[in-house]
mmCIF file of C-alpha atoms in Angstrom:
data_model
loop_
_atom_site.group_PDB
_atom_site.id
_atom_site.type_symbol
_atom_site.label_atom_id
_atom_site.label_comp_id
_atom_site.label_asym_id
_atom_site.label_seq_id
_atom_site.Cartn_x
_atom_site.Cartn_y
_atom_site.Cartn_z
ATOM 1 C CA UNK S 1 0.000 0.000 0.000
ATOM 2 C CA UNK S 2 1.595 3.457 -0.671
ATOM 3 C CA UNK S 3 1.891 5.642 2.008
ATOM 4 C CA UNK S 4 0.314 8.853 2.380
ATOM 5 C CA UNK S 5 3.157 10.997 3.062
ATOM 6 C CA UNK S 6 1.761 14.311 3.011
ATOM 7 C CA UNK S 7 -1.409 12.806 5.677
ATOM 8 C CA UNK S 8 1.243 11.702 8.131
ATOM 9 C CA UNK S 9 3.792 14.844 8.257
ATOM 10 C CA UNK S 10 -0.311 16.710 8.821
ATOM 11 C CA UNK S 11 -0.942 14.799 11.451
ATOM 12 C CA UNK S 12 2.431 14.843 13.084
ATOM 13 C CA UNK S 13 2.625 18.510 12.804
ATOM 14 C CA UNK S 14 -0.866 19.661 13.696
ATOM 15 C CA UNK S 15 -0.397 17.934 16.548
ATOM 16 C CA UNK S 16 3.070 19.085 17.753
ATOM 17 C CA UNK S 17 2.785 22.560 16.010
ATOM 18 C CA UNK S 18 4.506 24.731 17.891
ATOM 19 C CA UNK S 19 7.128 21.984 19.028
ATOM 20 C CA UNK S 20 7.669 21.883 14.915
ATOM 21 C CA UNK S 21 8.188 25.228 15.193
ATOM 22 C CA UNK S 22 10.633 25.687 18.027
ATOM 23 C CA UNK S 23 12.758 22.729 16.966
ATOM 24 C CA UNK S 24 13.291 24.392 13.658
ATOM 25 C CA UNK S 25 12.687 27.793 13.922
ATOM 26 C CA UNK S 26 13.383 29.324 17.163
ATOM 27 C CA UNK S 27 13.751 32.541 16.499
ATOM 28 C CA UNK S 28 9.922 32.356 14.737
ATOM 29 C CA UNK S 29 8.595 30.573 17.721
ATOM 30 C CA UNK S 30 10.029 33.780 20.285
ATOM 31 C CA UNK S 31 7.173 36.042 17.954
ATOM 32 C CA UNK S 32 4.168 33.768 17.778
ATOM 33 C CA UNK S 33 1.427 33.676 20.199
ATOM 34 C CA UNK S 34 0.800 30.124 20.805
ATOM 35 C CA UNK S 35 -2.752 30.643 22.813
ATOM 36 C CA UNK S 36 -3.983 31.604 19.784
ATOM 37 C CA UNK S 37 -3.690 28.912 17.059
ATOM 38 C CA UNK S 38 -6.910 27.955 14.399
ATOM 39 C CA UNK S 39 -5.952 25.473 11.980
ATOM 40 C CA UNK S 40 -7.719 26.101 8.967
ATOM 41 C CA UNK S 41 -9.462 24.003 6.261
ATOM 42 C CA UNK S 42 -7.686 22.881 2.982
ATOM 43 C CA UNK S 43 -7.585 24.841 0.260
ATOM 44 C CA UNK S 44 -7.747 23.317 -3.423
ATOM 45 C CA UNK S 45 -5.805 25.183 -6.211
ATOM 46 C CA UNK S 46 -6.055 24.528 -9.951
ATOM 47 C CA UNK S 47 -3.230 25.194 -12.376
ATOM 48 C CA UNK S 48 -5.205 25.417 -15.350
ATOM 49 C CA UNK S 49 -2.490 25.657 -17.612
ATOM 50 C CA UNK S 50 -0.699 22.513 -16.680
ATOM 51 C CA UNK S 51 -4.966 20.679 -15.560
ATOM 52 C CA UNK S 52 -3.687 20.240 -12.544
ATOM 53 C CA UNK S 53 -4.919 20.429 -8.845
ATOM 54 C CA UNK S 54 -2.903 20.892 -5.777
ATOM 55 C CA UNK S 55 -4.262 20.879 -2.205
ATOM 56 C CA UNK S 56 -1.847 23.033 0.209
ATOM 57 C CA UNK S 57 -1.205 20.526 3.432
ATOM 58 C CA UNK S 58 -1.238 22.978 6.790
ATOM 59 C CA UNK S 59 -2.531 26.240 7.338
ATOM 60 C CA UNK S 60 -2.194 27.901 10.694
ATOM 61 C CA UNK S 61 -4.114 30.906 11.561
ATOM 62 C CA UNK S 62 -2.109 32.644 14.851
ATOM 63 C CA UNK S 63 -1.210 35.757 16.574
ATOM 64 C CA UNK S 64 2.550 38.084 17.063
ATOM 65 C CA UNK S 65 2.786 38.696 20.534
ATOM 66 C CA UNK S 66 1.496 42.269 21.183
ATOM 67 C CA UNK S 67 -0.315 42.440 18.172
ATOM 68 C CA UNK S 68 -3.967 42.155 16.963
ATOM 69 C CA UNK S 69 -3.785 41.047 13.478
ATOM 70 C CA UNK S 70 -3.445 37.332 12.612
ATOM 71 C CA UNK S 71 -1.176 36.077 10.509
ATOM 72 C CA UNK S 72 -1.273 32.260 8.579
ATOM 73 C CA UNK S 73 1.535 30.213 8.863
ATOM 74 C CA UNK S 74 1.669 27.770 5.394
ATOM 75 C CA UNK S 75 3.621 24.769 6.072
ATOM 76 C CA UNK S 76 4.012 22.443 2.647
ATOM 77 C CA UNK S 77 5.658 19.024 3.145
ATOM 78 C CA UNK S 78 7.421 17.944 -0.463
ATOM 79 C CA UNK S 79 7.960 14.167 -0.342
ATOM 80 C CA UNK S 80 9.471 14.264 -4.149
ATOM 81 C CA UNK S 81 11.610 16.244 -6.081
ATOM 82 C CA UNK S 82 10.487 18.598 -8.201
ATOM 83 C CA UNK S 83 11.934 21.310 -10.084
ATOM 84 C CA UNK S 84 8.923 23.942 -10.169
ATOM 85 C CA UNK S 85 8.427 23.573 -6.298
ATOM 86 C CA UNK S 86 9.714 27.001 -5.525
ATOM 87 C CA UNK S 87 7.192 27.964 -8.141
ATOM 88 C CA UNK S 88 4.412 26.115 -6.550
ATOM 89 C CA UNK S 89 5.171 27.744 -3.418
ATOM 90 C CA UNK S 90 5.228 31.530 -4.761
ATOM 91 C CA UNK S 91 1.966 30.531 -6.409
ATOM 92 C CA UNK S 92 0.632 29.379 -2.868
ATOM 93 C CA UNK S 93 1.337 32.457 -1.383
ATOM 94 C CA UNK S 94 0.194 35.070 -3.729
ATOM 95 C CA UNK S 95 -3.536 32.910 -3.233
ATOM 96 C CA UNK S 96 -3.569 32.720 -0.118
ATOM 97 C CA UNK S 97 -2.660 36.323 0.353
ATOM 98 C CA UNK S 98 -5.164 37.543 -2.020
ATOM 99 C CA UNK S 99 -7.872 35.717 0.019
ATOM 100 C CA UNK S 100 -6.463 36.273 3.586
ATOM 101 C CA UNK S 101 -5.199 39.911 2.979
ATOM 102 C CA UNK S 102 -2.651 39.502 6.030
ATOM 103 C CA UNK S 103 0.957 38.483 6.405
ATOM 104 C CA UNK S 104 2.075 34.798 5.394
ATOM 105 C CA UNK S 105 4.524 32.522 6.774
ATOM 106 C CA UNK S 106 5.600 29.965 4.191
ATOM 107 C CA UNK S 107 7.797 27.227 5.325
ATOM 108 C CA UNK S 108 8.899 24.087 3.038
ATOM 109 C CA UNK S 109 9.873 20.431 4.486
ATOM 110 C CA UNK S 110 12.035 18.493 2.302
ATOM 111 C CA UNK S 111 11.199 15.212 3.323
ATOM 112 C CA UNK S 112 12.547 12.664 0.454
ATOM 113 C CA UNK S 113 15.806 10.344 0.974
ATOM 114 C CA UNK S 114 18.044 12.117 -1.043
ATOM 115 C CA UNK S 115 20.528 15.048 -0.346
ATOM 116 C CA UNK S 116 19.894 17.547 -2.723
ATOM 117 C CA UNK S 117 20.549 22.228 -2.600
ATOM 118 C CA UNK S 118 16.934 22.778 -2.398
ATOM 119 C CA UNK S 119 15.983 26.457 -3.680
ATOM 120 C CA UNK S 120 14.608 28.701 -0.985
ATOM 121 C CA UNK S 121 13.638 31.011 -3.633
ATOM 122 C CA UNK S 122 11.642 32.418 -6.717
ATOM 123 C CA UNK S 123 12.953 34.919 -8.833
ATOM 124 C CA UNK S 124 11.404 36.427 -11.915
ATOM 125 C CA UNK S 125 14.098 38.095 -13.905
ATOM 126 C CA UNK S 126 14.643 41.048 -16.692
ATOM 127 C CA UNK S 127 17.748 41.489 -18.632
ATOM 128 C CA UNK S 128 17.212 45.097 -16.990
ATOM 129 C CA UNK S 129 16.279 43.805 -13.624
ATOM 130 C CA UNK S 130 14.408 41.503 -10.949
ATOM 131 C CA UNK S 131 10.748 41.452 -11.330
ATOM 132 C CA UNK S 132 10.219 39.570 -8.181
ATOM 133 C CA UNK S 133 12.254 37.780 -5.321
ATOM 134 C CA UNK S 134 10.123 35.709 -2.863
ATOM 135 C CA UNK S 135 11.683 33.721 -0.420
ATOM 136 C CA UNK S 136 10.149 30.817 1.983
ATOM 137 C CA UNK S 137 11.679 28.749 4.957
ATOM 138 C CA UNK S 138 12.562 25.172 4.461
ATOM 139 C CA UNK S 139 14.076 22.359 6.848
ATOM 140 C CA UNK S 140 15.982 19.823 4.941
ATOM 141 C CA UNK S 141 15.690 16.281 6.824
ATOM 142 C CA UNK S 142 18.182 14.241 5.195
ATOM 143 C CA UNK S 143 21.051 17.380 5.400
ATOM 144 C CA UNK S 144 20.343 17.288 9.024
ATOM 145 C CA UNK S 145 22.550 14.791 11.770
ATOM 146 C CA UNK S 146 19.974 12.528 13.427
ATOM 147 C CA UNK S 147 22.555 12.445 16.384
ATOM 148 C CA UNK S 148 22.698 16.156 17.439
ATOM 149 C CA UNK S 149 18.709 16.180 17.996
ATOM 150 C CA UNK S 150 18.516 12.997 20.424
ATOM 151 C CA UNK S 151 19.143 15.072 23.829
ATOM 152 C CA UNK S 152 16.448 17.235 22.988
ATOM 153 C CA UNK S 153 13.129 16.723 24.564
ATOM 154 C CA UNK S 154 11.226 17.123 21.998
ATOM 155 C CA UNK S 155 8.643 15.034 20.015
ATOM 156 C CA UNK S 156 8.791 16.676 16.880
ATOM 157 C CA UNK S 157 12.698 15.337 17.119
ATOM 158 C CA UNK S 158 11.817 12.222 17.907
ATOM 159 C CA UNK S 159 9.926 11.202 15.249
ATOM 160 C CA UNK S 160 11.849 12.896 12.210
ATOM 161 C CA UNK S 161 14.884 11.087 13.553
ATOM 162 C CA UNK S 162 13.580 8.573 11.082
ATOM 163 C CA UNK S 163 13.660 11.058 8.147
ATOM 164 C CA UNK S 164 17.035 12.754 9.066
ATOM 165 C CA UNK S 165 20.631 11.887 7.734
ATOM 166 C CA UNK S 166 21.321 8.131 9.244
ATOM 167 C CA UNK S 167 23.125 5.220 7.534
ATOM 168 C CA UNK S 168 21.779 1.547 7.303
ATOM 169 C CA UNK S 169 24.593 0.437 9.852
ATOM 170 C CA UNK S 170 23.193 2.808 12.489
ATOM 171 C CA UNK S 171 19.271 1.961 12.348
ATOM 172 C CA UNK S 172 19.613 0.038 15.197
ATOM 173 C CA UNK S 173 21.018 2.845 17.218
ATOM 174 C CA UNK S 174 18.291 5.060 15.827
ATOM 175 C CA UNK S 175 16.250 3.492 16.693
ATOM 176 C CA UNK S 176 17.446 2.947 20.412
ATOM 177 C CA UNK S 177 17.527 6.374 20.451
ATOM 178 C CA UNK S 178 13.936 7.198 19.421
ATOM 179 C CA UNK S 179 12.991 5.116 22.100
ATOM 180 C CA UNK S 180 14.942 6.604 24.884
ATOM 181 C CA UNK S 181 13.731 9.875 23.915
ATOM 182 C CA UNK S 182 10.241 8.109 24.345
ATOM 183 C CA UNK S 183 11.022 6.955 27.889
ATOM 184 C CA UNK S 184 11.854 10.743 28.769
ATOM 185 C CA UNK S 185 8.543 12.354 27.432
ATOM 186 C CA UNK S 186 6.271 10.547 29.090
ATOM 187 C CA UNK S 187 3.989 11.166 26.595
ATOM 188 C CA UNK S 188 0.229 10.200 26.719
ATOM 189 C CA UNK S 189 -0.622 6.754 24.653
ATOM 190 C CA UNK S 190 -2.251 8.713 22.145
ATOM 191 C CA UNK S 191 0.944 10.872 21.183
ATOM 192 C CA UNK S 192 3.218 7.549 21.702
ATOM 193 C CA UNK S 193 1.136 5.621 19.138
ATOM 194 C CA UNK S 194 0.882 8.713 16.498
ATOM 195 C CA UNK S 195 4.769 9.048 17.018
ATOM 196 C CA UNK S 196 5.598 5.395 17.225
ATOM 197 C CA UNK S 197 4.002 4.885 13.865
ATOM 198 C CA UNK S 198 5.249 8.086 12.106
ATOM 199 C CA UNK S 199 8.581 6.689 12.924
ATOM 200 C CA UNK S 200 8.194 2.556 12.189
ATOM 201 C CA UNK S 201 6.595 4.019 8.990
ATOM 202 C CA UNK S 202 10.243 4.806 7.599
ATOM 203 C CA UNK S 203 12.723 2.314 9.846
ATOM 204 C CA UNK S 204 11.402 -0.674 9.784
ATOM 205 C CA UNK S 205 14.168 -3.243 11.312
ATOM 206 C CA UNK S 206 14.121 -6.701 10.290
ATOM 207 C CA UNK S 207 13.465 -9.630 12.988
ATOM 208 C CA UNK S 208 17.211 -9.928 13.077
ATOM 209 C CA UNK S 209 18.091 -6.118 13.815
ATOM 210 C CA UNK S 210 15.336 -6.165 16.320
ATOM 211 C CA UNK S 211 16.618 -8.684 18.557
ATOM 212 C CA UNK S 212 19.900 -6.654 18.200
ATOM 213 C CA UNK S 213 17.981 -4.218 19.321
ATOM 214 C CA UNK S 214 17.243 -5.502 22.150
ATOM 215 C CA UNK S 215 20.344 -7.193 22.787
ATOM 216 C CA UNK S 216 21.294 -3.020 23.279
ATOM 217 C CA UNK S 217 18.442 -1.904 25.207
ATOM 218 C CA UNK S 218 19.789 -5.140 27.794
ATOM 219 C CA UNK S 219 22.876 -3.137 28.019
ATOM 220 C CA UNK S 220 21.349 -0.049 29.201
ATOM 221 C CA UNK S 221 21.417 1.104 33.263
ATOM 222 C CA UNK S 222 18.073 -1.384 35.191
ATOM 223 C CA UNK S 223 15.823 1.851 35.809
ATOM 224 C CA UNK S 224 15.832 2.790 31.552
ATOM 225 C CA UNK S 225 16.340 -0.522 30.313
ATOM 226 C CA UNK S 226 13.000 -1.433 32.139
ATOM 227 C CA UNK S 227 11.233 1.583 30.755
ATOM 228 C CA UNK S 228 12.206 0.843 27.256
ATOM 229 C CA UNK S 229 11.778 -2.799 27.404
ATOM 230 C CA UNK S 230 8.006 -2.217 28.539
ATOM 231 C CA UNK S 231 7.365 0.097 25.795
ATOM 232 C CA UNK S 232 8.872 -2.494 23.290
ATOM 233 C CA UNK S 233 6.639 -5.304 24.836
ATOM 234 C CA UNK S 234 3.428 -3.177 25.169
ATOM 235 C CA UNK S 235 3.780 -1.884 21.791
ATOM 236 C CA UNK S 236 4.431 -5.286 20.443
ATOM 237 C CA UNK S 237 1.426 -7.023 22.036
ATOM 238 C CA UNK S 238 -0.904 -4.129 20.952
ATOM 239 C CA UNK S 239 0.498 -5.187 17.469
ATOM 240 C CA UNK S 240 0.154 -8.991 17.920
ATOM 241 C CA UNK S 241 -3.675 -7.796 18.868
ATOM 242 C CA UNK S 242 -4.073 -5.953 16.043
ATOM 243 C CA UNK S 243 -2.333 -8.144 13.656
ATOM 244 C CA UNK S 244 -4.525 -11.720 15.109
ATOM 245 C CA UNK S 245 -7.993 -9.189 14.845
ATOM 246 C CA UNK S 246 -7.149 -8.407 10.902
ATOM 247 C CA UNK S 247 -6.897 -12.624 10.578
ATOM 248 C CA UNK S 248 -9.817 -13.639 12.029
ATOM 249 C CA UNK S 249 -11.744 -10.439 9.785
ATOM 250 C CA UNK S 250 -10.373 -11.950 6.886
ATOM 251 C CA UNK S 251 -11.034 -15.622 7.819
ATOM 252 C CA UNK S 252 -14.476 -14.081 8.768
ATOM 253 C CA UNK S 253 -14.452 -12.628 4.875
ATOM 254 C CA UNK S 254 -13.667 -16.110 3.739
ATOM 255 C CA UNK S 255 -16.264 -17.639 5.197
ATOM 256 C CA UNK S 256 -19.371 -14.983 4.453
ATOM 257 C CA UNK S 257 -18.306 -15.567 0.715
ATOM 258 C CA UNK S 258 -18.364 -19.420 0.767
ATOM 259 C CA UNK S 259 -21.446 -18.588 2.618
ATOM 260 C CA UNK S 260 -23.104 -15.726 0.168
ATOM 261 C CA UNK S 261 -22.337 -18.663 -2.900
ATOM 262 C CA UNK S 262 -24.471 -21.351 -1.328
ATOM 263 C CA UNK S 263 -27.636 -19.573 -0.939
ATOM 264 C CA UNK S 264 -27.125 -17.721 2.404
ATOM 265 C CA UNK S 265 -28.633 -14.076 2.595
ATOM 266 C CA UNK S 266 -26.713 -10.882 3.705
ATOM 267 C CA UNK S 267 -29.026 -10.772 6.660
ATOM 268 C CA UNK S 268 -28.398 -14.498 8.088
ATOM 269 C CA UNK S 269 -24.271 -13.828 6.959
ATOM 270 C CA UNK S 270 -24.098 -10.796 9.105
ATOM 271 C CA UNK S 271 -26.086 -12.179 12.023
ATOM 272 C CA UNK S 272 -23.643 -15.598 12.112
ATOM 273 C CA UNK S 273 -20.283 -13.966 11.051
ATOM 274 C CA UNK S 274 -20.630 -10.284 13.210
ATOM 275 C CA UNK S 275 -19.480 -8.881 9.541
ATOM 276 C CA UNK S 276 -20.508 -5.353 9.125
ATOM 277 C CA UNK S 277 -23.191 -4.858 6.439
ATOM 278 C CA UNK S 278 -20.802 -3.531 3.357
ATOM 279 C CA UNK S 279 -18.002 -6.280 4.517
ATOM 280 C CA UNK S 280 -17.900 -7.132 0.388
#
């Protein structure tokens, strides 16, 4: 199944918002009031030139401290390359700004596996002179040292760990890591889960590597070995649970449609089998 890239760095970020923005953008994060966030709907843009439609993934309505007008913070995550991006971006902004009328923030992650100068820029250009120079933020995962973000606290951190600059021979250790920074949160089940499956998402460790996983997390001092080695175990059971309840829906599947060829009705397949009425 292909993953939904852009519906997973939306989640992750609407929920850890301003711990995005802190992590990468301090100095933006000292002017925004944070009591006053509103995230806004989606909004659908058609390039009718090139019969295309784009949706733009996170808008933030929000406050500078000591001010009264809002301003909209535009975050776009770009899974792919693309050449025209900066393009894209410039065309964002001058549609949101004619329907918002109020000062944009336009911030790009660069989210794809491969190290690349990404533009922070669109210029329009005369032989006599610029026409136009807009400029937008960007983070760039893969430039960035997955090591120099696990002492900080921060979940945002955690889970683009998995995203950021690592090897193959240190996704065991990355993993470790991501954990440990877990352990120290103590973070609701709800945030755990969302972050715990951004991150498995993009390292997944073979049945080998995890045992060498744990084989590491054994190493650790008693008090955080036991913390880590619970969240491993509850995390795999809830899993297991998971995994056994998707079997017995598809043996359950099985069944109805032996069932549904020899004459049964929907009515007496759903009563025996607990199938939901559209399970076809």
């Amino acid at each position: 199944m292909a993953v939904d890239h852009d519906r997973l760095f939306k989640e992750l970020i609407t929920t850890f918002f301003e711990e995005f923005i802190l992590l990468f953008f301090p100095q933006v994060h000292e002017h925004i009031d944070f009591h006053h966030l509103s995230f806004l709907s989606e909004e659908l843009f058609t390039d009718v030139t090139a019969g295309e439609k784009y949706r733009v993934d996170l808008l933030v309505e929000t406050k500078l401290k000591g001010e009264d007008g809002l301003i909209i913070v535009h975050i776009e995550n770009q899974s792919y390359v693309q050449p025209s991006f900066p393009e894209r971006m410039f065309i964002y902004f001058s549609r949101l700004f004619e329907k918002y009328r109020t000062n944009i923030v336009p911030i790009a992650v660069f989210s794809y596996d491969t190290i690349r100068d990404e533009p922070s820029s669109f210029t329009l250009r005369l032989p006599f002179g610029n026409i136009l120079h807009f400029r937008f933020f960007t983070v760039e995962l893969r430039k960035q040292n997955w090591r120099h973000y696990i002492r900080n606290d921060n979940p945002i951190a955690a889970a683009l760990l998995s995203k950021m600059g690592y090897t193959e021979s240190e996704r065991i250790e990355l993993k470790k890591q991501f954990l440990r920074m877990l352990v120290r949160m103590e973070l609701d089940e709800a945030k755990q889960r969302l972050l715990i499956g951004f991150f498995e998402t993009y390292v997944q460790l073979s049945d080998e590597e995890e045992q060498q996983l744990r084989n590491e997390v054994n190493k650790m001092e008693t008090k955080e070995k036991e913390q880590v080695l619970e969240l491993l175990i509850s995390y795999e059971q809830k899993g297991l649970k998971e995994g056994v309840k998707k079997g017995l829906q598809q043996e359950k599947r099985q069944i109805a449609k032996k069932m549904l060829v020899k004459g049964y009705d929907i009515q007496t397949i759903h009563e025996l089998t607990e199938l939901p009425g559209l399970w076809i």
